[in-house]
């Protein structure tokens, strides 16, 4: 198992965004802002990703590399072409996913398509974490925790959840 490769998938964007922000902040405190590399559909370049993964950087002892939209998913905002995805997958799997010990590689994908080779490889070899939608009780506990500074009764929480829905971004707003 690859100890420094992670797959984050989610249906609940808020929880994942919060987790990624937390990890970035912790990494920034320990190592430096320049040690965080983020790739998505706007700046996805295989050569730059390989540079970030395998090249040494001056004054950087560890690197955090975030790749959003891989493995391929069904989200419409994912604009990485299948050709580029396959080329990256071929190169990544050919190295057996080996990433230098000084790098942490995180793949971030909505509901990844489980038929793709990259997903199957990561499922077997990487640490996977899923951020699923909260159930009714978990949603109410989330509201209570977010409003812990405010003395709020259960009926008001129920009313808020019914009115706003289960989108955590709307609830937090």
Coordinates of C-alpha atoms in Angstrom, one line a residue:
X1 CA 0.0 0.0 0.0
X2 CA 1.2 3.5 -0.9
X3 CA 1.5 5.4 2.4
X4 CA 1.7 8.9 0.9
X5 CA -1.0 8.6 -1.8
X6 CA -4.6 9.4 -0.9
X7 CA -7.9 9.4 -2.7
X8 CA -10.6 11.8 -1.4
X9 CA -14.1 11.3 -2.9
X10 CA -17.3 12.9 -1.8
X11 CA -20.9 13.8 -2.3
X12 CA -20.7 16.4 0.4
X13 CA -18.5 19.2 -0.9
X14 CA -18.4 21.3 2.3
X15 CA -16.9 18.5 4.4
X16 CA -14.2 17.8 1.7
X17 CA -13.4 21.5 1.2
X18 CA -13.1 21.9 5.0
X19 CA -10.7 18.9 5.2
X20 CA -8.6 20.1 2.3
X21 CA -8.4 23.6 3.8
X22 CA -7.4 22.1 7.2
X23 CA -4.7 20.0 5.6
X24 CA -3.3 22.9 3.6
X25 CA -3.2 25.1 6.7
X26 CA -1.4 22.5 8.8
X27 CA 1.0 21.8 5.9
X28 CA 1.6 25.5 5.5
X29 CA 2.4 25.9 9.2
X30 CA 4.9 23.1 9.2
X31 CA 6.6 23.5 5.9
X32 CA 5.8 26.6 3.8
X33 CA 3.2 27.8 1.3
X34 CA 5.6 27.2 -1.6
X35 CA 5.5 23.5 -0.8
X36 CA 1.8 23.1 -1.8
X37 CA 1.0 22.4 -5.5
X38 CA -2.6 22.2 -6.7
X39 CA -3.6 21.0 -10.1
X40 CA -7.1 21.0 -11.6
X41 CA -8.8 21.3 -15.0
X42 CA -7.5 24.8 -15.6
X43 CA -3.8 24.1 -15.0
X44 CA -3.5 20.3 -15.5
X45 CA -0.2 19.7 -17.2
X46 CA 1.4 16.2 -16.8
X47 CA 4.9 17.6 -17.1
X48 CA 4.3 20.1 -14.2
X49 CA 2.8 17.4 -12.1
X50 CA 5.8 15.2 -12.6
X51 CA 8.1 18.2 -11.8
X52 CA 6.1 18.7 -8.6
X53 CA 6.3 15.0 -7.6
X54 CA 9.8 14.0 -8.5
X55 CA 11.9 17.2 -8.7
X56 CA 13.7 18.6 -5.7
X57 CA 12.9 22.1 -4.6
X58 CA 15.2 24.5 -2.8
X59 CA 14.3 25.0 0.9
X60 CA 11.4 22.5 0.7
X61 CA 11.6 19.3 2.7
X62 CA 8.1 18.0 2.0
X63 CA 5.5 18.7 -0.7
X64 CA 1.8 18.5 -0.8
X65 CA 0.4 17.8 -4.3
X66 CA -3.4 18.1 -4.8
X67 CA -4.9 16.8 -8.1
X68 CA -8.5 17.7 -8.5
X69 CA -10.8 15.8 -10.9
X70 CA -8.8 12.6 -11.1
X71 CA -9.9 9.8 -11.2
X72 CA -12.5 10.9 -13.8
X73 CA -16.0 11.5 -12.4
X74 CA -19.4 12.5 -13.7
X75 CA -19.3 16.1 -12.5
X76 CA -19.9 18.6 -15.4
X77 CA -17.2 21.1 -14.2
X78 CA -14.5 18.5 -14.8
X79 CA -12.9 19.6 -18.1
X80 CA -9.9 17.2 -18.2
X81 CA -10.1 15.3 -21.4
X82 CA -10.1 11.5 -21.5
X83 CA -6.9 11.5 -23.6
X84 CA -4.9 13.4 -21.0
X85 CA -6.4 11.4 -18.2
X86 CA -5.4 8.1 -19.9
X87 CA -1.9 9.4 -20.6
X88 CA -1.5 10.4 -16.9
X89 CA -2.9 7.1 -15.8
X90 CA -0.5 5.1 -17.9
X91 CA 2.5 7.0 -16.6
X92 CA 1.3 6.9 -13.0
X93 CA 0.5 3.1 -13.0
X94 CA 3.8 2.3 -14.9
X95 CA 5.7 3.7 -11.9
X96 CA 3.3 1.6 -9.7
X97 CA 2.2 4.8 -8.0
X98 CA 5.6 5.3 -6.3
X99 CA 5.9 8.8 -5.0
X100 CA 9.0 10.1 -3.3
X101 CA 8.8 9.9 0.5
X102 CA 9.0 13.7 0.7
X103 CA 5.8 14.1 -1.3
X104 CA 2.1 13.7 -0.3
X105 CA -0.1 13.1 -3.3
X106 CA -3.9 13.6 -2.9
X107 CA -6.4 12.8 -5.7
X108 CA -9.7 14.6 -5.2
X109 CA -12.8 13.5 -7.2
X110 CA -16.5 13.8 -6.7
X111 CA -18.2 10.5 -7.4
X112 CA -15.4 8.8 -9.2
X113 CA -16.2 6.5 -12.1
X114 CA -15.3 3.1 -10.6
X115 CA -14.7 1.6 -14.1
X116 CA -11.5 3.6 -14.8
X117 CA -8.1 2.0 -14.3
X118 CA -6.8 4.9 -12.1
X119 CA -9.7 4.5 -9.7
X120 CA -9.2 0.7 -9.4
X121 CA -5.5 1.2 -8.9
X122 CA -6.0 3.9 -6.2
X123 CA -8.7 1.9 -4.4
X124 CA -6.3 -1.1 -4.0
X125 CA -3.1 0.9 -3.3
X126 CA -3.9 4.3 -1.8
X127 CA -5.6 5.4 1.4
X128 CA -9.2 6.3 0.4
X129 CA -11.5 8.6 2.4
X130 CA -15.1 9.3 1.4
X131 CA -17.1 12.3 2.5
X132 CA -20.8 11.2 2.3
X133 CA -23.9 13.2 2.7
X134 CA -25.0 13.6 6.3
X135 CA -28.0 11.7 7.6
X136 CA -30.9 13.5 9.4
X137 CA -29.4 13.1 12.9
X138 CA -25.8 13.9 11.7
X139 CA -27.2 17.0 10.0
X140 CA -28.9 18.2 13.2
X141 CA -25.7 17.6 15.1
X142 CA -23.7 19.5 12.5
X143 CA -26.1 22.5 12.9
X144 CA -25.8 22.3 16.7
X145 CA -22.0 22.2 16.5
X146 CA -21.8 25.1 14.1
X147 CA -24.1 27.1 16.4
X148 CA -22.5 26.0 19.6
X149 CA -22.1 29.6 20.7
X150 CA -25.9 30.1 20.4
X151 CA -28.3 28.5 22.8
X152 CA -30.7 26.9 20.2
X153 CA -33.5 24.4 20.9
X154 CA -34.2 21.2 18.9
X155 CA -37.4 22.5 17.3
X156 CA -35.5 25.5 15.8
X157 CA -32.8 23.2 14.4
X158 CA -35.4 21.0 12.9
X159 CA -37.1 24.0 11.3
X160 CA -33.8 25.3 9.9
X161 CA -33.0 21.9 8.4
X162 CA -36.4 21.7 6.8
X163 CA -36.2 25.3 5.4
X164 CA -32.6 25.2 4.2
X165 CA -32.2 21.6 3.2
X166 CA -29.2 19.3 3.5
X167 CA -26.7 21.5 1.6
X168 CA -24.0 22.2 4.2
X169 CA -22.8 25.4 2.4
X170 CA -26.4 26.8 2.7
X171 CA -26.6 25.8 6.4
X172 CA -23.3 27.4 7.2
X173 CA -24.3 30.6 5.4

